[in-house]
Amino acid sequence: MKFKKSLDKILEKTLILIMSILVIDVLWQVLSRYILSSPSSFTDELAGFLLIWVGILGAAYVAGQRQHLAIDLLIQKSSETNRAKLYLFINICIALFAVAVMMIGGAWLAITRFQFDVTSAALRIPLGYVYLVMPLSGLLILYYSIYLIIHPKENLQ
């Protein structure tokens, strides 16, 4: 429980930092384009990369907070016993998705970008760094899913 709370805080502060950098980047882009009449060459690309990180890390964060988008019609109509079983099934499915798609697929995506030395056009950074957010978020979602399987009462709150 203590580790989860610490992880939540770290993830929350990281997302705030990335979002703040994104806002500053976009403000600079607008300022340099319309006021200085000299558009910055890297801000558009940086904004895209930061948006990827904020979106995918944000998905991991809301999964841990149980605030993600869900269709809960079946859960609302279920009895207490069936609801617990349904939450168990849902968390197992989420864990399998996190491992198969995000961790394995995301790691493959990042590794191949590093192997083929694919770099971004404006920033000239390896795109593998951009795609590392996939396996990282997959690992976080897997942790949160396992946590909710081990602590099922948190699903029912």
XYZ file of C-alpha atoms in Angstrom, residues 2-150:
149
model
C 2.814 2.396 0.887
C 4.678 1.555 -2.331
C 1.532 2.173 -4.391
C 1.001 5.582 -2.793
C 4.635 6.528 -3.427
C 4.378 5.344 -7.019
C 1.160 7.323 -7.463
C 2.857 10.485 -6.180
C 5.920 10.022 -8.411
C 3.729 9.389 -11.442
C 1.514 12.357 -10.600
C 4.491 14.722 -10.262
C 6.058 13.361 -13.472
C 2.835 13.967 -15.384
C 2.578 17.502 -13.991
C 6.172 18.182 -15.054
C 5.662 16.811 -18.576
C 2.402 18.733 -18.958
C 4.078 21.944 -17.760
C 6.889 21.516 -20.283
C 4.263 20.860 -22.966
C 2.404 24.083 -22.118
C 5.632 26.121 -22.133
C 6.649 24.517 -25.437
C 3.336 25.331 -27.131
C 3.343 28.877 -25.729
C 6.852 29.390 -27.111
C 5.713 27.986 -30.454
C 2.829 30.473 -30.654
C 4.974 33.359 -29.403
C 7.812 32.697 -31.840
C 5.479 32.209 -34.786
C 3.035 35.083 -34.365
C 4.881 37.691 -32.309
C 8.512 37.178 -33.287
C 7.625 36.074 -36.860
C 10.346 33.444 -36.619
C 8.802 30.025 -35.955
C 10.878 27.659 -33.876
C 11.828 24.490 -35.730
C 11.679 21.990 -32.882
C 8.616 22.994 -30.837
C 6.049 21.184 -32.970
C 7.917 17.891 -32.788
C 8.630 18.256 -29.065
C 4.936 18.947 -28.397
C 4.000 15.744 -30.217
C 6.483 13.663 -28.242
C 5.412 15.187 -24.927
C 1.770 14.558 -25.809
C 2.574 10.884 -26.440
C 4.267 10.614 -23.055
C 1.516 12.471 -21.190
C -1.230 10.426 -22.848
C 0.270 6.992 -22.316
C 1.704 7.643 -18.848
C -1.602 9.304 -17.965
C -3.417 6.125 -18.982
C -1.255 4.152 -16.550
C -1.935 6.692 -13.804
C -5.721 6.623 -14.206
C -5.643 2.820 -14.374
C -3.996 2.857 -10.959
C -6.587 5.298 -9.638
C -9.442 3.263 -11.158
C -10.601 6.393 -12.978
C -10.236 5.112 -16.516
C -13.121 5.040 -18.936
C -15.241 1.951 -18.338
C -18.613 0.621 -19.363
C -19.927 -0.531 -16.010
C -23.491 -1.483 -16.902
C -22.790 -5.178 -16.284
C -21.028 -4.437 -13.003
C -23.926 -2.298 -11.731
C -26.442 -5.053 -12.490
C -24.324 -7.798 -10.837
C -24.609 -9.149 -7.319
C -21.762 -8.546 -4.847
C -20.251 -12.013 -5.488
C -20.477 -11.756 -9.249
C -19.139 -8.210 -9.122
C -15.951 -9.428 -7.394
C -15.537 -12.166 -10.020
C -16.131 -9.676 -12.810
C -13.513 -7.289 -11.397
C -11.055 -10.183 -11.164
C -11.695 -11.082 -14.813
C -11.352 -7.437 -15.892
C -8.060 -6.992 -14.029
C -6.661 -10.211 -15.510
C -7.609 -9.001 -19.011
C -5.995 -5.616 -18.351
C -2.823 -7.319 -17.063
C -2.646 -9.571 -20.139
C -3.116 -6.579 -22.440
C -0.427 -4.634 -20.572
C 2.054 -7.500 -20.941
C 1.275 -8.534 -24.522
C 0.652 -5.227 -26.227
C 2.324 -2.556 -24.151
C 5.319 -4.316 -22.623
C 6.249 -6.831 -25.330
C 4.975 -4.825 -28.304
C 6.206 -1.523 -26.907
C 9.635 -2.953 -26.080
C 9.893 -4.375 -29.600
C 8.918 -0.997 -31.045
C 11.486 0.888 -28.958
C 14.283 -1.652 -29.479
C 13.844 -1.749 -33.259
C 13.933 2.052 -33.414
C 17.217 1.990 -31.514
C 18.614 -0.835 -33.693
C 17.763 0.895 -36.959
C 19.009 4.230 -35.611
C 15.746 6.028 -36.393
C 15.929 9.663 -35.297
C 13.406 12.472 -35.257
C 13.603 15.085 -37.990
C 13.918 18.300 -35.969
C 15.298 17.236 -32.588
C 17.568 14.480 -33.977
C 16.917 12.253 -30.953
C 16.501 8.479 -31.309
C 12.787 7.659 -31.577
C 13.375 4.691 -29.299
C 13.330 7.145 -26.392
C 9.896 8.362 -27.436
C 8.532 4.813 -27.628
C 10.024 3.712 -24.293
C 6.873 5.079 -22.698
C 4.955 2.030 -23.986
C 6.763 -0.699 -22.006
C 7.115 1.650 -19.018
C 3.368 2.307 -18.929
C 2.683 -1.367 -19.555
C 4.755 -2.238 -16.505
C 2.869 0.324 -14.413
C -0.529 -0.936 -15.605
C 0.558 -4.515 -14.891
C 1.562 -3.504 -11.361
C -1.751 -1.732 -10.756
C -3.725 -4.702 -12.133
C -1.874 -7.161 -9.910
C -2.373 -4.806 -6.968
C -6.139 -4.755 -7.599
C -6.195 -8.560 -7.931
C -4.376 -8.931 -4.591
